[in-house]
Coordinates of C-alpha atoms in Angstrom, one line a residue:
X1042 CA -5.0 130.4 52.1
X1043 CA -5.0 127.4 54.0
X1044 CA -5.8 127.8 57.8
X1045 CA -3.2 125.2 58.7
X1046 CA -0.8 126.9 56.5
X1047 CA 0.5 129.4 59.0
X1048 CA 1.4 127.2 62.4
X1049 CA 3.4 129.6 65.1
X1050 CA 5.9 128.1 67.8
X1051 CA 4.7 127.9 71.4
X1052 CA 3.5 126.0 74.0
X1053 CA 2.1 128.3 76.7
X1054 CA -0.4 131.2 77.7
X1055 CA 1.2 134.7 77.6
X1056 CA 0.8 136.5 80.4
X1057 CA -0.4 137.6 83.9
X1058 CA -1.7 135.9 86.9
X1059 CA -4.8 133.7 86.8
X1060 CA -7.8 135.1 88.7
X1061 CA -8.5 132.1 91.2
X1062 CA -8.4 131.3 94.8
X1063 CA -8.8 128.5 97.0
X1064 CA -7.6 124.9 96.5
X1065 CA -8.4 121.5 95.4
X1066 CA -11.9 121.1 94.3
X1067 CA -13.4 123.7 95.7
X1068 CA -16.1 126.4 94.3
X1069 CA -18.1 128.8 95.2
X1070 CA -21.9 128.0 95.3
X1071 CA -24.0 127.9 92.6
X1072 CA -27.7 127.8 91.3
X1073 CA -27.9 125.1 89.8
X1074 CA -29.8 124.2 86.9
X1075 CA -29.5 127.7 85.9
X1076 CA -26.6 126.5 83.6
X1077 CA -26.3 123.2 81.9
X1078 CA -23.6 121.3 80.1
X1079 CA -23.2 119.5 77.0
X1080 CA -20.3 116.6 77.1
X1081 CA -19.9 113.0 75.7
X1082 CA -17.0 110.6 76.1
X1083 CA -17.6 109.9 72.3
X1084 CA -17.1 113.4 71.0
X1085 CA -13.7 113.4 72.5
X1086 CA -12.2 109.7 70.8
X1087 CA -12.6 111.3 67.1
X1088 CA -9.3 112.1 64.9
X1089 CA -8.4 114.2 62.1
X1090 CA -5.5 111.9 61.3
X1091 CA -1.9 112.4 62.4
X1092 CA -0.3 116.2 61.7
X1093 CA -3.6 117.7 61.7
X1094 CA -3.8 120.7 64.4
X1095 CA -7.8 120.0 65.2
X1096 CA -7.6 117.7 68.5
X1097 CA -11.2 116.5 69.2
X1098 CA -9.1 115.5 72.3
X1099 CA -8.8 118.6 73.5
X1100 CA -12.6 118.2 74.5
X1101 CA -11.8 115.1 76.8
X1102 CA -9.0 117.3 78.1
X1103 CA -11.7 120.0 78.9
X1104 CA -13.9 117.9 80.4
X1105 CA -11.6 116.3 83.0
X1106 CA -10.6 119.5 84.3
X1107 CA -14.2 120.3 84.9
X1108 CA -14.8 117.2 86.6
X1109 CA -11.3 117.5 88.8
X1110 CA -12.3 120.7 90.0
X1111 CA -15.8 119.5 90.9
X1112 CA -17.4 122.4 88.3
X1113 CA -19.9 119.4 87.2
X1114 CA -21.8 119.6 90.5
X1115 CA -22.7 123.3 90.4
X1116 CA -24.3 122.2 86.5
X1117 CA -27.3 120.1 84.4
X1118 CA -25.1 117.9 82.7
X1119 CA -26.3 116.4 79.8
X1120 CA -24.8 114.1 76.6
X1121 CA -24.6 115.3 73.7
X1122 CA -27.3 114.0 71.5
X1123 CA -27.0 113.6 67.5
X1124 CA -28.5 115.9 65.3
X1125 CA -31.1 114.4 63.0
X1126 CA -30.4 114.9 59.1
X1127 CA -33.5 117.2 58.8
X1128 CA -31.9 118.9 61.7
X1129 CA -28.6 120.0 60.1
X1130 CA -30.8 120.3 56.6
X1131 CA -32.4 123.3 58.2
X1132 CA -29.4 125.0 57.1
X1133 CA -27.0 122.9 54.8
X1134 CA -28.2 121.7 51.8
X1135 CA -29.7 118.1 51.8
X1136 CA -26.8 116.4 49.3
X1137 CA -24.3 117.9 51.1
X1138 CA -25.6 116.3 54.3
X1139 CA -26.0 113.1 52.8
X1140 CA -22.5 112.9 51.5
X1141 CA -21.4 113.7 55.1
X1142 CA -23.4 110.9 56.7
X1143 CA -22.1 108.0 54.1
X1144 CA -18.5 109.4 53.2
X1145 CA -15.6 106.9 55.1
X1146 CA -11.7 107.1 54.5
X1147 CA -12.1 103.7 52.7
X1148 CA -14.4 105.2 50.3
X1149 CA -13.3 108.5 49.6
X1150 CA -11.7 107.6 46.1
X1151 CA -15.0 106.7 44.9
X1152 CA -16.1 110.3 45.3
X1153 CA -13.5 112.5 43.3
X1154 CA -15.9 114.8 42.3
X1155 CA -18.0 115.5 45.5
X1156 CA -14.6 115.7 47.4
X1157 CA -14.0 118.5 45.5
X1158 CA -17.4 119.6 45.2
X1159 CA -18.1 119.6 49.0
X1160 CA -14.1 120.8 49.8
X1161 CA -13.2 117.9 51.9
X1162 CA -9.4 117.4 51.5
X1163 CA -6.2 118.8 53.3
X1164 CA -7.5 120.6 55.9
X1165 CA -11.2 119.0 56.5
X1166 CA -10.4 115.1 55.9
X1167 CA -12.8 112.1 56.0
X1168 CA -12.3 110.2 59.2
X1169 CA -13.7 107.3 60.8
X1170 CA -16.8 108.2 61.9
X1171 CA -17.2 111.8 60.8
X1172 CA -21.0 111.5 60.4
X1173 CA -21.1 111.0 63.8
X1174 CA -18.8 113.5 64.8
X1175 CA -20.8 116.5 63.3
X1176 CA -23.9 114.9 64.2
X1177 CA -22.6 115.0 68.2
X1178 CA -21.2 118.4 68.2
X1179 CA -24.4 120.5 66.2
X1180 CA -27.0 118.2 68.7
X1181 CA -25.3 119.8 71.9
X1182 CA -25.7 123.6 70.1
X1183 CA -29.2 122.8 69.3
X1184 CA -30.3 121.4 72.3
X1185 CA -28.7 124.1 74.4
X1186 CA -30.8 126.5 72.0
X1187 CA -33.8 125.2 72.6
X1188 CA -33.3 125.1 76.3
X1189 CA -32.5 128.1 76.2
X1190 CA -36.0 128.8 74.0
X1191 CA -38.3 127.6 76.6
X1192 CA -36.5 129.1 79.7
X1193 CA -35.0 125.8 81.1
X1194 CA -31.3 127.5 81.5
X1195 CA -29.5 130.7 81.9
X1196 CA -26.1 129.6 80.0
X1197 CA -26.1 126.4 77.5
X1198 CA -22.3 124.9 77.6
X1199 CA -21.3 123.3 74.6
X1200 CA -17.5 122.6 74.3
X1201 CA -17.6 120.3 70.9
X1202 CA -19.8 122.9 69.4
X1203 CA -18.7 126.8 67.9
X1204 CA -16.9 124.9 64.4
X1205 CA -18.1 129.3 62.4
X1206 CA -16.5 128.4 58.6
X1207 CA -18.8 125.3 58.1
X1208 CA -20.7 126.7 54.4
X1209 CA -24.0 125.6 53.5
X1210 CA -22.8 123.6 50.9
X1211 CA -19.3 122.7 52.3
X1212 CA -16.5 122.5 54.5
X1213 CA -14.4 124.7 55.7
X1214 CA -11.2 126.0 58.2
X1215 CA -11.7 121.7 59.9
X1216 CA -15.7 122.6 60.1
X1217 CA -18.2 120.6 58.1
X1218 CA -21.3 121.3 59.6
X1219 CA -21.9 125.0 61.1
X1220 CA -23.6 124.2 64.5
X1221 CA -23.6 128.0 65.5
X1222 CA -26.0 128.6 62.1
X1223 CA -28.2 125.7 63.4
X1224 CA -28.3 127.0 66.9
X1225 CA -29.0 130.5 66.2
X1226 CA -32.2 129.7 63.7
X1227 CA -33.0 127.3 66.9
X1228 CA -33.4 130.7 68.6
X1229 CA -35.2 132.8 66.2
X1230 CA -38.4 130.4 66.5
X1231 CA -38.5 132.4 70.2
X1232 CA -36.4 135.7 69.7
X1233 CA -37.1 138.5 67.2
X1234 CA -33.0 139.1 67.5
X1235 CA -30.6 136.9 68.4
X1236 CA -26.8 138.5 68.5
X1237 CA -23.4 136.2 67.4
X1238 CA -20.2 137.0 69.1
X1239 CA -17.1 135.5 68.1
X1240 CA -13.5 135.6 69.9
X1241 CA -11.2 133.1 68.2
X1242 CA -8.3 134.5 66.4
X1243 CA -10.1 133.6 62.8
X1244 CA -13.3 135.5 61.1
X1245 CA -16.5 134.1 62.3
X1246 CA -17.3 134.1 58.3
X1247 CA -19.4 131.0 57.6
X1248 CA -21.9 132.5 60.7
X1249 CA -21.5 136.1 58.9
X1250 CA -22.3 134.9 55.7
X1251 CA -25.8 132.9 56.9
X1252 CA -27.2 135.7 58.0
X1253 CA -25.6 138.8 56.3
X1254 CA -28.9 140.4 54.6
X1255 CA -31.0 140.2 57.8
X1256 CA -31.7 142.6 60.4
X1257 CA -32.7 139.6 63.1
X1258 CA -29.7 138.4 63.8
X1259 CA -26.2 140.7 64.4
X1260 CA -22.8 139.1 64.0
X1261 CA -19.7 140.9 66.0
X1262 CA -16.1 139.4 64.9
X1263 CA -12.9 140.3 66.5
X1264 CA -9.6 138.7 64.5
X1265 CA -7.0 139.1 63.2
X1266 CA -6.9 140.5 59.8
X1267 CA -4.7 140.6 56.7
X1268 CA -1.0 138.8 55.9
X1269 CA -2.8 136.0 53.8
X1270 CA -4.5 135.2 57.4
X1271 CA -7.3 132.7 56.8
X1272 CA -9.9 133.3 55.9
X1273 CA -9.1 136.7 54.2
X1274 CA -12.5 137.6 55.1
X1275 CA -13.9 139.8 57.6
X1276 CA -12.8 143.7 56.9
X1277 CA -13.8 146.5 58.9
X1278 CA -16.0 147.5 55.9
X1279 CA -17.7 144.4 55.6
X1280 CA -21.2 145.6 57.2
X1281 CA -23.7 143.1 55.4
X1282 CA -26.0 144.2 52.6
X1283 CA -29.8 144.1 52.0
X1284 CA -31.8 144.7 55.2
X1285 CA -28.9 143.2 57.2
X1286 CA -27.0 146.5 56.3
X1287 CA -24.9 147.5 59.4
X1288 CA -25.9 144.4 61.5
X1289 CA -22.8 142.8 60.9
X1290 CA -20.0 144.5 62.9
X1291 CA -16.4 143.2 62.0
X1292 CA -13.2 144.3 64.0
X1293 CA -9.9 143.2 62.6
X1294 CA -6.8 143.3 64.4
X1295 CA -3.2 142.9 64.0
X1296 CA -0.8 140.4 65.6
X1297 CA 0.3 140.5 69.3
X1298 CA -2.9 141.4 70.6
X1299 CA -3.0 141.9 74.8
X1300 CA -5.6 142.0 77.5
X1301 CA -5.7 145.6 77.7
X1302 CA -5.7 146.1 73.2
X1303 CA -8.8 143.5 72.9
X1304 CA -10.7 144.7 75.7
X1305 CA -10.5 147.9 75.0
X1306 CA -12.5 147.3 71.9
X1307 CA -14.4 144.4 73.1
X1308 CA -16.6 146.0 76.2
X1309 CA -17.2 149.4 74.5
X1310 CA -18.5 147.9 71.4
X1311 CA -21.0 145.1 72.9
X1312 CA -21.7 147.5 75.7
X1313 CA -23.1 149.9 72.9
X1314 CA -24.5 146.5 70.8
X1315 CA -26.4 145.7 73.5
X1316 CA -27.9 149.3 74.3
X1317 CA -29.1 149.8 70.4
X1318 CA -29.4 146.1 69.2
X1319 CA -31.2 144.6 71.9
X1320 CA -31.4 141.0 71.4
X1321 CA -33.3 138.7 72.9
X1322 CA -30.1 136.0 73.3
X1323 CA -27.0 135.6 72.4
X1324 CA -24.0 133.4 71.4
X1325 CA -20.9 133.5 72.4
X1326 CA -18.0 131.6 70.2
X1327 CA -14.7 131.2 72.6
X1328 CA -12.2 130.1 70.3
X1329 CA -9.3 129.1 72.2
X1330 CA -6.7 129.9 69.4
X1331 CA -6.7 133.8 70.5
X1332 CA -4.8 132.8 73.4
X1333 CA -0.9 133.9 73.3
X1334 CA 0.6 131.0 72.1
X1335 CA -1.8 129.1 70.2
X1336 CA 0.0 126.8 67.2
X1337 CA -2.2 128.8 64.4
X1338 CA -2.5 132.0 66.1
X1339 CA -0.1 135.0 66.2
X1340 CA -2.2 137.3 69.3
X1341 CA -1.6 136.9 73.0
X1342 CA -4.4 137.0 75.2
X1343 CA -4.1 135.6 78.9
X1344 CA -6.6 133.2 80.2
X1345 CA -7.8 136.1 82.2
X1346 CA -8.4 138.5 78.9
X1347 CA -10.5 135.5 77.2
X1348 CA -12.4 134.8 80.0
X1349 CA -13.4 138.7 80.8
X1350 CA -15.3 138.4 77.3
X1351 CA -17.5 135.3 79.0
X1352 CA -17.5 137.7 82.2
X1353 CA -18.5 140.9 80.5
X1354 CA -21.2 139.4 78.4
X1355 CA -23.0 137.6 81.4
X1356 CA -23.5 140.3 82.8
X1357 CA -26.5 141.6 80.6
X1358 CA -28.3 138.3 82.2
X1359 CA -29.2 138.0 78.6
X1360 CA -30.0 133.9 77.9
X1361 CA -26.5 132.5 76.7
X1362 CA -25.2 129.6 74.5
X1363 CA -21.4 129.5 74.8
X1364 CA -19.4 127.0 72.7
X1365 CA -16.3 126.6 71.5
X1366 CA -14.3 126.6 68.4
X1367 CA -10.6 127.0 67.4
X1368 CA -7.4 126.4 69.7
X1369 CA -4.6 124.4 68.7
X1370 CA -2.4 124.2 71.6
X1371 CA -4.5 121.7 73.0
X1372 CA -3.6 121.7 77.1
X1373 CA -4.0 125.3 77.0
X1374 CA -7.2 124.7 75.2
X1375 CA -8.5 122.6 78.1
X1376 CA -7.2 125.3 80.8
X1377 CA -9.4 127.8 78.9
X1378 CA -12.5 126.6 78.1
X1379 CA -12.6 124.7 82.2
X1380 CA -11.7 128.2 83.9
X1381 CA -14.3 129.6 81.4
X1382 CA -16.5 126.7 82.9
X1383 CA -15.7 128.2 86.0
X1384 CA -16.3 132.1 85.5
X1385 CA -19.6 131.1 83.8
X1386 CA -20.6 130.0 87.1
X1387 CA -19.4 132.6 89.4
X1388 CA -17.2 129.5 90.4
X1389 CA -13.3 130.4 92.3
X1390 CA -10.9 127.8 91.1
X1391 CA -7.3 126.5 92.4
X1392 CA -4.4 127.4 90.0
X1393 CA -2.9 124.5 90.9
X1394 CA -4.1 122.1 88.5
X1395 CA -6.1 119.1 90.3
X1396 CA -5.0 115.7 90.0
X1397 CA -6.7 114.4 86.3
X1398 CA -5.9 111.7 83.7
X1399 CA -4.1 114.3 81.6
X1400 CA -1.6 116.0 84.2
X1401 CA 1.6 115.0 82.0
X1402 CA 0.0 117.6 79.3
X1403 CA 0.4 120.1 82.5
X1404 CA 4.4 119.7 82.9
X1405 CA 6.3 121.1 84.4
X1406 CA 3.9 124.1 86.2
X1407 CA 0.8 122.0 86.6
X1408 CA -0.9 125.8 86.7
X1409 CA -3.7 127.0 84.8
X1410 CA -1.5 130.1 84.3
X1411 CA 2.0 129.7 82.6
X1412 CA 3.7 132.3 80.9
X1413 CA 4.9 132.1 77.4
X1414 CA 8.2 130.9 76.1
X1415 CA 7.7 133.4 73.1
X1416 CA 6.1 136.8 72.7
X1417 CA 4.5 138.7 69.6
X1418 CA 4.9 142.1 69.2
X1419 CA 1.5 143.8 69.3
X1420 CA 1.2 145.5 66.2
X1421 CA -2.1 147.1 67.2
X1422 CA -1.2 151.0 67.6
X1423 CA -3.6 153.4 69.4
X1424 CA -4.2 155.4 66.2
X1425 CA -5.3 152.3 64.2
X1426 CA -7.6 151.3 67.4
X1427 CA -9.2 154.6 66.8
X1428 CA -9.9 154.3 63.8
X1429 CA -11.3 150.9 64.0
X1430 CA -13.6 152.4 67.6
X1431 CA -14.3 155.4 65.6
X1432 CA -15.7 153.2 62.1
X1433 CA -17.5 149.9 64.5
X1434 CA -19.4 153.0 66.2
X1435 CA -20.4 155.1 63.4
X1436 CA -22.2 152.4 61.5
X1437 CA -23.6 151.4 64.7
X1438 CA -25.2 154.8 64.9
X1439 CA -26.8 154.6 61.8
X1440 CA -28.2 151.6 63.0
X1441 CA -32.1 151.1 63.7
X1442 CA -32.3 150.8 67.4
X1443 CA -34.0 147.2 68.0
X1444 CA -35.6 146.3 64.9
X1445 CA -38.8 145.1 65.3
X1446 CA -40.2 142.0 63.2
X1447 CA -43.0 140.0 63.1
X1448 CA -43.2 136.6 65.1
X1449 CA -45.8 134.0 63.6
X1450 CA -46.5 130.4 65.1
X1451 CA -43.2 129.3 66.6
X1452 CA -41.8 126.3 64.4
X1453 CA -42.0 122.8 66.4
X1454 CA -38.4 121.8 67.9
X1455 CA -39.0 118.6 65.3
X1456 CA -40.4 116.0 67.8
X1457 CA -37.2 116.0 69.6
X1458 CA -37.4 114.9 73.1
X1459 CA -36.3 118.5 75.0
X1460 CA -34.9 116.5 78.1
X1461 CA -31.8 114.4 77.0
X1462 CA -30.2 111.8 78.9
X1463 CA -29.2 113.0 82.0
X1464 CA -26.5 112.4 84.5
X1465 CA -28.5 112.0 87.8
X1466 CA -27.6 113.8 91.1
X1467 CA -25.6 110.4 92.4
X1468 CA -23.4 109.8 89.7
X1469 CA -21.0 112.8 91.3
X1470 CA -18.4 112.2 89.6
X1471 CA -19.4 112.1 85.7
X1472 CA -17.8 108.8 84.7
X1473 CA -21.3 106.9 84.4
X1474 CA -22.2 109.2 81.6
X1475 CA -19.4 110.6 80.4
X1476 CA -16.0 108.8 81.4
X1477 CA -13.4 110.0 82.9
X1478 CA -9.8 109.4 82.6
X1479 CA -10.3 108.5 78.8
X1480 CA -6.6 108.5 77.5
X1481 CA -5.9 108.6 73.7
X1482 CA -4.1 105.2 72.1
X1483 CA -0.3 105.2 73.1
X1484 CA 0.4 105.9 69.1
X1485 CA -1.5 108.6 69.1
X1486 CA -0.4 110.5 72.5
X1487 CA 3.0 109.8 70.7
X1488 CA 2.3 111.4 67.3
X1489 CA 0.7 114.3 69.0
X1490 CA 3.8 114.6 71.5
X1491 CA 5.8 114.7 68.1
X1492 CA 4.1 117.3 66.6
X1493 CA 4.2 119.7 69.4
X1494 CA 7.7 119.3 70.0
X1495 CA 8.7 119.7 66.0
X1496 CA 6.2 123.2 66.7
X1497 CA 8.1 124.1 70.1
X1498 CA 10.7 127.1 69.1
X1499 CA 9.9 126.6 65.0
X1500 CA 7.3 128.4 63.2
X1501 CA 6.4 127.0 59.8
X1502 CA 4.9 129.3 57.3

């Protein structure tokens, strides 16, 4: 199926109070350093093409809540840089690469066959500058590995980045290249395990598939499951195979999914993945589309429920790369990933919305909170949760407890400088670097504007 084949009608964020205090710009101190940030003004100007639900927007949206609420002084900040081709060869194959780099909209006809070939179409188009684009997003995943590697940062940030159906060989779900792969063999050059956690509403199953015969790297995927849902992949018997047998954990759910349904899966299972797997990092994919009310989801998560995933798993003080991935409903997209930006660093937020170059996209609450205008029946009973506890923990008992491997000469980072261009202590506000206050052309705030209206109290199957 087609991931943009099943769009849902909403335009809000079901349900509860957000957990913030204070007002304006304030937050709560910091170390910082300990986390860094991956952003460029660039990475946010890129478009699918009208009627397409991926908004690189939505990034530039993200950012300038993090700026309005003043989370960029309590972080590194750095641009994104772009990924070389040998980088992003390390796991896609070199023609497929190529064709990525030198493909444009005006040339597309030429290339019948490798359209097909590479499955770039309906729902991952050539766009201006798509080389680029995938080039920006997979450098910030990288480079927030390998600071992680060599102990420079607690948490890498990298908004653009989490795009988990991108194939080795082609595109999927609106992903062409797979940063998370890239990142994660990034880390294995320094960790003998490295653990992938996904929580957008779609399977993790380009990551799962990279790595589903090996024991040194563990993929947990919680999404919905069945109905035609794309990708059709990621049952709750789909363990890996090979010496990767039982290191990949899969938890499908049903629609209408709550706070109290997700985490009552979520923090038992990684509690007991971290006891027996112990890895030596972790990422964590924070696809926005699992909210309630997301344009291609059908689950209804509160800001609050998303975020205790970002919460729960900092707590292992484990190092961190957090990106993002899916969400469709973009404003709610940018409330998300900035209060995530925020409970990363221990930060207390206003839920009043600051003043920003996007408030019209906050209308009429101008809250980080707002309830939804719809609401999805959660179709996840307590037997089935049992069942799906009961399976997720009985193949994790038959798991070997931290397997061991054996490290060799740690691979060189490619002769890439490790310090990026940095935004400097006296730029406070972020606009040398990264701009702020970018706003979309008028005809494309319009089409956008369109779209979500035509999606506002109509679902489309």
């Amino acid at each position: 199926p087609l991931k943009s084949s099943k769009v849902s009608m909403s335009s809000g964020i079901d349900g509860g109070d957000v957990r913030v205090e204070g007002g304006g710009d304030d937050v709560s101190a910091g170390k910082k350093g300990r986390v860094c940030y991956y952003y460029d003004r660039e990475v946010g100007n890129f478009y699918y093409g009208p009627n397409h639900p991926m908004k690189p927007h939505r990034l530039a949206m993200t950012h300038e809540l993090v700026l309005a609420y003043g989370l960029h002084t309590q972080m590194s900040m750095f641009a994104l840089r772009k990924a070389t081709p040998t980088e992003l060869a390390q796991f896609h194959t070199e023609d497929y690469v190529d064709f990525l780099g030198r493909v444009t909209p005006e040339t597309q006809h030429e290339y019948v066959s490798l359209m097909q070939r590479f499955n770039l179409g309906e729902d991952c188009p050539v766009f201006d500058g798509l080389g680029d684009f995938v080039r920006l997003y997979s450098g910030g995943s990288i480079d927030g590995a390998r600071r992680l590697n060599h102990g420079l940062t607690d948490v890498a940030i990298n908004w653009s980045g989490g795009l988990h159906h991108a194939k080795k060989g082609e595109a999927s779900g609106f992903c062409y290249v797979n940063d998370l792969v890239l990142a994660i063999l990034e880390l294995l050059k320094h960790h003998a395990r490295v653990l992938y956690i996904d929580i957008d509403i779609h399977h993790g199953d380009g990551v799962e598939e990279a790595f589903y015969t090996t024991d040194r790297v563990m993929t947990v995927s919680f999404h919905k499951y069945g109905d035609m849902f794309f990708p059709g992949t990621g049952a709750l018997g789909d363990v890996g195979a090979n010496r990767g047998k039982r290191y990949s954990v899969n938890v499908p759910l049903r629609d209408g999914v709550d706070d109290r349904t997700f985490q009552s899966l979520f923090q038992p299972i990684m509690e007991r993945v971290m006891e027996v797997y112990q890895p030596g990092a972790v990422v964590l994919q924070c696809g926005a589309d699992s909210l309630g009310g997301d344009r291609l989801g059908c689950f209804s998560l509160s800001l609050d429920g998303h975020a205790d995933c970002v919460r729960f798993m900092k707590k292992f003080r484990v190092p961190l790369l957090v990106t993002g991935g899916g969400g469709y409903t973009k404003h709610n997209v940018a409330r998300c990933w900035a209060y995530e930006t925020a409970a990363v660093l221990d930060a207390q937020i206003s839920e009043s919305i600051p003043m920003n170059a996007y408030m019209e996209y906050y209308a009429p609450e101008y809250r980080l909170g707002v309830a939804s205008r719809w609401c999805i029946e959660n179709a996840n009973k307590v037997a089935y949760l049992n069942h799906v506890k009961k399976v997720v923990f009985d193949n994790l008992k038959d798991m070997e407890i931290a397997p061991s491997v054996q490290m060799h000469e740690v691979p060189p980072d490619w002769l890439v400088q490790l310090e990026p261009e940095v935004l400097k202590d006296g730029a406070a506000t972020g606009q040398d670097l990264f701009g702020s206050g970018f706003a979309p052309p008028k005809r494309r705030r319009r089409e956008d504007e369109r779209e979500e209206n035509m999606n506002n109290g109509v679902q489309h199957h």
